[in-house]
mmCIF file of C-alpha atoms in Angstrom:
data_model
loop_
_atom_site.group_PDB
_atom_site.id
_atom_site.type_symbol
_atom_site.label_atom_id
_atom_site.label_comp_id
_atom_site.label_asym_id
_atom_site.label_seq_id
_atom_site.Cartn_x
_atom_site.Cartn_y
_atom_site.Cartn_z
ATOM 1 C CA UNK A 1 88.307 99.368 110.188
ATOM 2 C CA UNK A 2 85.236 97.542 109.522
ATOM 3 C CA UNK A 3 84.826 100.128 105.979
ATOM 4 C CA UNK A 4 88.380 98.251 104.385
ATOM 5 C CA UNK A 5 87.060 95.373 103.516
ATOM 6 C CA UNK A 6 84.905 96.518 100.980
ATOM 7 C CA UNK A 7 87.993 98.374 99.424
ATOM 8 C CA UNK A 8 90.001 95.301 99.213
ATOM 9 C CA UNK A 9 87.566 93.485 96.548
ATOM 10 C CA UNK A 10 86.031 96.511 94.918
ATOM 11 C CA UNK A 11 87.561 99.803 95.487
ATOM 12 C CA UNK A 12 84.882 102.311 94.086
ATOM 13 C CA UNK A 13 82.482 100.597 95.751
ATOM 14 C CA UNK A 14 82.265 103.813 98.353
ATOM 15 C CA UNK A 15 79.264 105.231 96.874
ATOM 16 C CA UNK A 16 77.131 102.035 97.971
ATOM 17 C CA UNK A 17 78.519 101.441 101.906
ATOM 18 C CA UNK A 18 77.156 105.247 102.216
ATOM 19 C CA UNK A 19 73.983 104.955 100.411
ATOM 20 C CA UNK A 20 73.179 102.012 102.549
ATOM 21 C CA UNK A 21 74.308 104.038 105.920
ATOM 22 C CA UNK A 22 72.484 107.112 104.826
ATOM 23 C CA UNK A 23 68.754 104.978 104.213
ATOM 24 C CA UNK A 24 69.283 102.721 107.463
ATOM 25 C CA UNK A 25 70.116 106.011 110.010
ATOM 26 C CA UNK A 26 67.617 108.658 108.499
ATOM 27 C CA UNK A 27 65.083 104.915 108.769
ATOM 28 C CA UNK A 28 65.561 104.201 112.301
ATOM 29 C CA UNK A 29 65.667 108.427 112.653
ATOM 30 C CA UNK A 30 62.198 109.248 111.010
ATOM 31 C CA UNK A 31 60.531 106.336 113.142
ATOM 32 C CA UNK A 32 62.233 107.548 116.824
ATOM 33 C CA UNK A 33 63.475 110.854 116.711
ATOM 34 C CA UNK A 34 60.952 112.261 114.510
ATOM 35 C CA UNK A 35 57.571 110.060 115.281
ATOM 36 C CA UNK A 36 57.059 109.604 111.988
ATOM 37 C CA UNK A 37 57.505 112.819 110.570
ATOM 38 C CA UNK A 38 55.140 114.047 113.025
ATOM 39 C CA UNK A 39 57.666 116.153 115.176
ATOM 40 C CA UNK A 40 58.428 119.448 113.759
ATOM 41 C CA UNK A 41 62.505 120.432 113.633
ATOM 42 C CA UNK A 42 63.612 122.447 116.247
ATOM 43 C CA UNK A 43 66.531 123.931 114.091
ATOM 44 C CA UNK A 44 64.866 124.999 110.791
ATOM 45 C CA UNK A 45 64.905 123.034 108.451
ATOM 46 C CA UNK A 46 66.434 125.750 105.977
ATOM 47 C CA UNK A 47 69.664 125.594 108.133
ATOM 48 C CA UNK A 48 70.220 121.811 107.343
ATOM 49 C CA UNK A 49 69.629 121.448 104.007
ATOM 50 C CA UNK A 50 72.752 123.705 103.925
ATOM 51 C CA UNK A 51 74.487 121.109 106.350
ATOM 52 C CA UNK A 52 73.709 118.284 104.691
ATOM 53 C CA UNK A 53 74.586 119.876 101.123
ATOM 54 C CA UNK A 54 78.032 119.764 102.878
ATOM 55 C CA UNK A 55 77.528 116.653 104.751
ATOM 56 C CA UNK A 56 77.105 114.572 101.336
ATOM 57 C CA UNK A 57 79.637 116.446 99.609
ATOM 58 C CA UNK A 58 82.492 115.723 102.031
ATOM 59 C CA UNK A 59 81.027 112.020 102.487
ATOM 60 C CA UNK A 60 81.567 111.523 97.985
ATOM 61 C CA UNK A 61 84.726 113.814 98.114
ATOM 62 C CA UNK A 62 86.279 111.259 100.205
ATOM 63 C CA UNK A 63 85.071 108.508 98.549
ATOM 64 C CA UNK A 64 85.944 108.714 95.091
ATOM 65 C CA UNK A 65 89.717 110.173 96.433
ATOM 66 C CA UNK A 66 89.961 106.785 97.527
ATOM 67 C CA UNK A 67 90.038 105.903 93.106
ATOM 68 C CA UNK A 68 92.643 108.167 93.041
ATOM 69 C CA UNK A 69 95.299 105.978 94.017
ATOM 70 C CA UNK A 70 95.248 106.967 97.815
ATOM 71 C CA UNK A 71 96.043 104.627 100.110
ATOM 72 C CA UNK A 72 93.651 103.880 102.698
ATOM 73 C CA UNK A 73 96.638 104.309 105.171
ATOM 74 C CA UNK A 74 96.983 107.950 103.811
ATOM 75 C CA UNK A 75 93.260 108.223 103.733
ATOM 76 C CA UNK A 76 92.647 108.235 107.544
ATOM 77 C CA UNK A 77 95.982 109.899 108.044
ATOM 78 C CA UNK A 78 94.701 113.119 105.661
ATOM 79 C CA UNK A 79 90.680 112.772 107.621
ATOM 80 C CA UNK A 80 92.609 112.669 110.989
ATOM 81 C CA UNK A 81 93.450 116.743 110.753
ATOM 82 C CA UNK A 82 89.796 117.184 110.832
ATOM 83 C CA UNK A 83 90.385 118.872 114.332
ATOM 84 C CA UNK A 84 93.187 121.041 113.127
ATOM 85 C CA UNK A 85 91.273 121.720 110.181
ATOM 86 C CA UNK A 86 88.467 123.332 112.356
ATOM 87 C CA UNK A 87 90.779 125.172 114.681
ATOM 88 C CA UNK A 88 92.562 126.827 111.794
ATOM 89 C CA UNK A 89 88.656 127.998 110.105
ATOM 90 C CA UNK A 90 87.753 128.754 113.207
ATOM 91 C CA UNK A 91 91.212 131.709 113.720
ATOM 92 C CA UNK A 92 89.925 133.488 110.339
ATOM 93 C CA UNK A 93 86.348 133.091 110.469
ATOM 94 C CA UNK A 94 85.131 133.612 113.563
ATOM 95 C CA UNK A 95 88.205 135.358 115.413
ATOM 96 C CA UNK A 96 88.806 132.743 117.569
ATOM 97 C CA UNK A 97 92.148 133.125 119.531
ATOM 98 C CA UNK A 98 94.193 129.558 120.984
ATOM 99 C CA UNK A 99 96.866 129.372 123.793
ATOM 100 C CA UNK A 100 100.616 128.091 121.965
ATOM 101 C CA UNK A 101 100.668 124.664 122.760
ATOM 102 C CA UNK A 102 97.178 124.433 120.387
ATOM 103 C CA UNK A 103 99.095 126.620 118.331
ATOM 104 C CA UNK A 104 101.974 123.503 118.502
ATOM 105 C CA UNK A 105 99.343 121.170 117.773
ATOM 106 C CA UNK A 106 98.642 122.929 114.832
ATOM 107 C CA UNK A 107 102.323 122.900 113.162
ATOM 108 C CA UNK A 108 102.639 118.604 114.423
ATOM 109 C CA UNK A 109 99.394 117.930 113.005
ATOM 110 C CA UNK A 110 100.551 119.497 110.050
ATOM 111 C CA UNK A 111 103.882 117.998 109.888
ATOM 112 C CA UNK A 112 102.791 114.751 110.450
ATOM 113 C CA UNK A 113 100.492 114.818 107.571
ATOM 114 C CA UNK A 114 103.319 116.742 104.936
ATOM 115 C CA UNK A 115 105.747 113.813 105.892
ATOM 116 C CA UNK A 116 102.925 111.114 105.193
ATOM 117 C CA UNK A 117 101.926 112.075 102.361
ATOM 118 C CA UNK A 118 105.636 113.381 100.997
ATOM 119 C CA UNK A 119 106.567 109.231 101.059
ATOM 120 C CA UNK A 120 103.005 108.937 99.663
ATOM 121 C CA UNK A 121 104.182 110.275 96.525
ATOM 122 C CA UNK A 122 107.157 108.569 96.624
ATOM 123 C CA UNK A 123 105.806 105.282 96.709
ATOM 124 C CA UNK A 124 103.946 106.396 93.817
ATOM 125 C CA UNK A 125 106.810 107.406 91.753
ATOM 126 C CA UNK A 126 108.524 104.192 93.090
ATOM 127 C CA UNK A 127 105.259 101.717 91.985
ATOM 128 C CA UNK A 128 104.927 103.562 88.187
ATOM 129 C CA UNK A 129 108.932 103.969 87.672
ATOM 130 C CA UNK A 130 109.873 103.472 84.145
ATOM 131 C CA UNK A 131 106.673 103.416 82.631
ATOM 132 C CA UNK A 132 107.374 106.918 81.692
ATOM 133 C CA UNK A 133 103.718 108.202 80.414
ATOM 134 C CA UNK A 134 102.029 105.907 82.894
ATOM 135 C CA UNK A 135 104.337 107.187 85.857
ATOM 136 C CA UNK A 136 102.778 110.797 85.139
ATOM 137 C CA UNK A 137 99.003 110.083 84.723
ATOM 138 C CA UNK A 138 99.638 107.338 88.335
ATOM 139 C CA UNK A 139 101.077 111.416 89.587
ATOM 140 C CA UNK A 140 98.314 113.278 88.322
ATOM 141 C CA UNK A 141 96.213 111.516 89.649
ATOM 142 C CA UNK A 142 97.241 111.019 93.652
ATOM 143 C CA UNK A 143 97.414 114.423 92.999
ATOM 144 C CA UNK A 144 93.886 115.368 92.034
ATOM 145 C CA UNK A 145 93.531 112.269 95.328
ATOM 146 C CA UNK A 146 94.749 114.432 97.796
ATOM 147 C CA UNK A 147 93.744 117.889 95.553
ATOM 148 C CA UNK A 148 90.195 115.990 96.932
ATOM 149 C CA UNK A 149 91.144 114.956 100.794
ATOM 150 C CA UNK A 150 92.157 119.126 101.608
ATOM 151 C CA UNK A 151 89.204 120.524 100.019
ATOM 152 C CA UNK A 152 86.636 117.615 101.759
ATOM 153 C CA UNK A 153 88.638 117.922 105.411
ATOM 154 C CA UNK A 154 88.150 122.324 104.881
ATOM 155 C CA UNK A 155 84.894 121.545 104.201
ATOM 156 C CA UNK A 156 83.776 119.251 107.484
ATOM 157 C CA UNK A 157 85.746 121.481 109.282
ATOM 158 C CA UNK A 158 83.314 124.899 107.736
ATOM 159 C CA UNK A 159 80.383 122.181 108.289
ATOM 160 C CA UNK A 160 82.009 121.595 111.998
ATOM 161 C CA UNK A 161 81.544 125.828 112.782
ATOM 162 C CA UNK A 162 78.185 125.952 110.683
ATOM 163 C CA UNK A 163 77.025 123.435 112.884
ATOM 164 C CA UNK A 164 78.500 125.045 116.122
ATOM 165 C CA UNK A 165 76.765 128.111 115.815
ATOM 166 C CA UNK A 166 73.842 126.700 115.067
ATOM 167 C CA UNK A 167 73.699 125.131 118.630
ATOM 168 C CA UNK A 168 74.684 128.353 120.290
ATOM 169 C CA UNK A 169 72.099 130.259 117.936
ATOM 170 C CA UNK A 170 69.253 127.085 118.532
ATOM 171 C CA UNK A 171 70.979 125.306 121.501
ATOM 172 C CA UNK A 172 71.928 121.557 121.493
ATOM 173 C CA UNK A 173 69.601 118.841 119.252
ATOM 174 C CA UNK A 174 72.056 116.446 118.416
ATOM 175 C CA UNK A 175 69.906 113.407 117.775
ATOM 176 C CA UNK A 176 67.795 115.685 115.400
ATOM 177 C CA UNK A 177 70.584 116.903 113.325
ATOM 178 C CA UNK A 178 71.555 112.889 112.214
ATOM 179 C CA UNK A 179 68.789 112.721 111.039
ATOM 180 C CA UNK A 180 68.173 115.359 108.928
ATOM 181 C CA UNK A 181 72.047 114.806 108.138
ATOM 182 C CA UNK A 182 71.144 111.694 106.750
ATOM 183 C CA UNK A 183 67.934 112.013 105.212
ATOM 184 C CA UNK A 184 68.195 114.863 103.456
ATOM 185 C CA UNK A 185 70.830 113.478 101.513
ATOM 186 C CA UNK A 186 69.187 109.865 99.500
ATOM 187 C CA UNK A 187 67.678 112.203 96.545
ATOM 188 C CA UNK A 188 71.262 113.528 96.218
ATOM 189 C CA UNK A 189 71.843 110.053 95.710
ATOM 190 C CA UNK A 190 70.326 109.633 92.704
ATOM 191 C CA UNK A 191 72.866 111.542 90.741
ATOM 192 C CA UNK A 192 74.959 108.513 92.146
ATOM 193 C CA UNK A 193 72.263 105.383 91.050
ATOM 194 C CA UNK A 194 73.756 104.250 88.400
ATOM 195 C CA UNK A 195 77.351 103.583 90.157
ATOM 196 C CA UNK A 196 75.427 101.797 93.010
ATOM 197 C CA UNK A 197 73.246 99.867 91.066
ATOM 198 C CA UNK A 198 76.721 98.521 89.085
ATOM 199 C CA UNK A 199 78.015 97.309 92.628
ATOM 200 C CA UNK A 200 75.133 95.823 93.849
ATOM 201 C CA UNK A 201 75.200 93.600 90.820
ATOM 202 C CA UNK A 202 78.637 93.140 91.409
ATOM 203 C CA UNK A 203 78.387 92.384 95.465
ATOM 204 C CA UNK A 204 75.372 89.948 93.921
ATOM 205 C CA UNK A 205 77.893 88.425 91.758
ATOM 206 C CA UNK A 206 80.708 87.897 95.028
ATOM 207 C CA UNK A 207 81.388 84.618 96.387
ATOM 208 C CA UNK A 208 77.785 83.159 98.056
ATOM 209 C CA UNK A 209 78.455 82.182 101.985
ATOM 210 C CA UNK A 210 75.660 79.665 103.456
ATOM 211 C CA UNK A 211 73.913 79.581 106.296
ATOM 212 C CA UNK A 212 72.840 76.016 106.731
ATOM 213 C CA UNK A 213 70.121 76.661 109.602
ATOM 214 C CA UNK A 214 68.010 78.694 107.055
ATOM 215 C CA UNK A 215 68.889 77.064 103.774
ATOM 216 C CA UNK A 216 70.070 80.440 102.624
ATOM 217 C CA UNK A 217 72.912 81.162 100.003
ATOM 218 C CA UNK A 218 74.048 84.850 100.228
ATOM 219 C CA UNK A 219 76.127 86.702 98.521
ATOM 220 C CA UNK A 220 79.563 87.224 100.421
ATOM 221 C CA UNK A 221 79.240 90.872 99.817
ATOM 222 C CA UNK A 222 75.862 92.021 100.920
ATOM 223 C CA UNK A 223 77.130 89.642 104.252
ATOM 224 C CA UNK A 224 79.855 92.895 104.705
ATOM 225 C CA UNK A 225 77.568 95.594 103.789
ATOM 226 C CA UNK A 226 74.864 94.437 106.434
ATOM 227 C CA UNK A 227 77.959 94.422 109.190
ATOM 228 C CA UNK A 228 79.062 97.278 107.769
ATOM 229 C CA UNK A 229 75.510 98.999 108.099
ATOM 230 C CA UNK A 230 75.487 97.385 111.805
ATOM 231 C CA UNK A 231 78.772 98.437 113.085
ATOM 232 C CA UNK A 232 78.042 102.065 111.920
ATOM 233 C CA UNK A 233 75.140 102.047 112.898
ATOM 234 C CA UNK A 234 77.259 101.102 116.390
ATOM 235 C CA UNK A 235 79.728 103.369 115.999
ATOM 236 C CA UNK A 236 77.459 106.805 115.080
ATOM 237 C CA UNK A 237 74.909 105.807 118.193
ATOM 238 C CA UNK A 238 77.954 104.971 120.738
ATOM 239 C CA UNK A 239 79.488 108.726 119.650
ATOM 240 C CA UNK A 240 75.892 110.448 120.020
ATOM 241 C CA UNK A 241 75.983 109.002 123.891
ATOM 242 C CA UNK A 242 79.384 110.052 124.427
ATOM 243 C CA UNK A 243 78.182 113.659 123.718
ATOM 244 C CA UNK A 244 75.987 114.125 126.080
ATOM 245 C CA UNK A 245 76.958 111.901 129.340
ATOM 246 C CA UNK A 246 80.838 112.458 128.995
ATOM 247 C CA UNK A 247 83.256 116.063 128.129
ATOM 248 C CA UNK A 248 83.918 117.056 124.798
ATOM 249 C CA UNK A 249 88.356 116.128 125.683
ATOM 250 C CA UNK A 250 87.024 112.660 126.303
ATOM 251 C CA UNK A 251 85.250 112.434 123.454
ATOM 252 C CA UNK A 252 87.985 113.616 121.162
ATOM 253 C CA UNK A 253 90.280 111.142 122.785
ATOM 254 C CA UNK A 254 88.504 108.196 122.414
ATOM 255 C CA UNK A 255 87.643 109.168 118.549
ATOM 256 C CA UNK A 256 91.429 109.941 118.137
ATOM 257 C CA UNK A 257 92.249 106.255 119.410
ATOM 258 C CA UNK A 258 89.614 105.049 117.320
ATOM 259 C CA UNK A 259 91.088 106.333 114.507
ATOM 260 C CA UNK A 260 95.101 104.769 115.049
ATOM 261 C CA UNK A 261 92.904 101.173 116.215
ATOM 262 C CA UNK A 262 91.500 101.589 112.887
ATOM 263 C CA UNK A 263 95.092 102.464 111.152
ATOM 264 C CA UNK A 264 97.009 99.727 112.478
ATOM 265 C CA UNK A 265 94.377 97.346 112.019
ATOM 266 C CA UNK A 266 94.438 98.914 107.847
ATOM 267 C CA UNK A 267 98.207 98.180 107.423
ATOM 268 C CA UNK A 268 98.511 95.080 109.784
ATOM 269 C CA UNK A 269 95.640 92.881 107.820
ATOM 270 C CA UNK A 270 95.726 94.009 104.591
ATOM 271 C CA UNK A 271 99.718 94.565 104.905
ATOM 272 C CA UNK A 272 99.930 98.054 103.402
ATOM 273 C CA UNK A 273 103.593 99.823 102.549
ATOM 274 C CA UNK A 274 104.344 101.919 105.170
ATOM 275 C CA UNK A 275 107.787 102.652 106.132
ATOM 276 C CA UNK A 276 109.375 103.998 109.198
ATOM 277 C CA UNK A 277 108.795 107.667 107.992
ATOM 278 C CA UNK A 278 104.913 106.770 107.906
ATOM 279 C CA UNK A 279 105.596 105.336 111.391
ATOM 280 C CA UNK A 280 106.669 108.339 112.470
ATOM 281 C CA UNK A 281 104.351 110.883 110.536
ATOM 282 C CA UNK A 282 101.842 109.373 112.458
ATOM 283 C CA UNK A 283 102.771 109.519 115.694
ATOM 284 C CA UNK A 284 102.801 113.181 115.191
ATOM 285 C CA UNK A 285 99.783 113.728 114.579
ATOM 286 C CA UNK A 286 98.504 111.847 116.849
ATOM 287 C CA UNK A 287 100.847 113.532 118.790
ATOM 288 C CA UNK A 288 99.485 117.218 117.569
ATOM 289 C CA UNK A 289 95.723 116.192 117.906
ATOM 290 C CA UNK A 290 96.621 114.407 122.151
ATOM 291 C CA UNK A 291 98.618 117.753 121.904
ATOM 292 C CA UNK A 292 95.141 120.086 120.823
ATOM 293 C CA UNK A 293 93.204 117.915 123.086
ATOM 294 C CA UNK A 294 95.379 118.911 126.409
ATOM 295 C CA UNK A 295 95.571 115.410 127.955
ATOM 296 C CA UNK A 296 98.713 115.720 129.596
ATOM 297 C CA UNK A 297 97.101 118.647 131.137
ATOM 298 C CA UNK A 298 94.503 117.148 132.510
ATOM 299 C CA UNK A 299 95.764 114.211 133.531
ATOM 300 C CA UNK A 300 97.862 115.973 136.212
ATOM 301 C CA UNK A 301 95.318 118.501 137.264
ATOM 302 C CA UNK A 302 93.756 115.083 138.300
ATOM 303 C CA UNK A 303 96.595 114.109 139.837
ATOM 304 C CA UNK A 304 97.293 117.277 141.553
ATOM 305 C CA UNK A 305 93.599 117.366 142.390
ATOM 306 C CA UNK A 306 93.736 115.749 145.848
ATOM 307 C CA UNK A 307 96.573 117.433 147.335
ATOM 308 C CA UNK A 308 94.880 121.116 146.381
ATOM 309 C CA UNK A 309 92.433 120.421 147.822
ATOM 310 C CA UNK A 310 94.316 119.970 151.107
ATOM 311 C CA UNK A 311 96.397 122.530 150.737
ATOM 312 C CA UNK A 312 92.490 124.541 150.701
ATOM 313 C CA UNK A 313 91.013 122.489 153.879
ATOM 314 C CA UNK A 314 94.678 123.848 155.664
#
């Protein structure tokens, strides 16, 4: 939810926010993971280059999609389909097979995203009703944004499968992957340097906030950026700790609930238009995601546990 503050004031500022996040995480990893570059990677760098290319592409496309009439809630709902997209590509690429409940979850998430997308399309049409050519142009921009989100979703899933195969071959090195995924793309931001510089200027011209304790006035957008970078770092570190300390089911459930809370926060705080059908679509998406993680089966198994043990003892 901290990410949406920026888009209220500067809808196109995704690149500078992403660059700041990448820079800080790469700097921390360079010191503590690679020991100032002295530690050799366990996974060959050429594999990280492939992974990073996909990671950078997904990040930039997701940022630019917000410039194409894509509302933040729809953006969040689309990205909630990442688990299902990974499953679909796993079936196609890795020839995996799943249970009937998994296939049902695919149908639910797809239906939920479809409902929210259709409702958002109607909102774009209503907002530009009667404006003729301008309305058509706005709708076409929205379609381009949907295409960008879809491509980014599939690319992200493909990256997940590639990462999975690397971990099977070389072992799990999540912290190392975190560093290289944020360090290697940094030169790519040179292509976006003009946009990043322009937003640096915009940020510097924002309303200053005075800190009387140190006698310093800082533009509010730079303060927001600092808060964003800190919270993003805590978030990524938290996910890393979860993946090493908890089962994947727990991690998936926590991340899913976090997305849902971010969505609710965005809708309420920023008063984004959200109809009954949007709520239905959102509920179906998260129901499908929870079905995929087999939360209910796990709860039942946990509740049955003591009884099962007693029967075995008898």
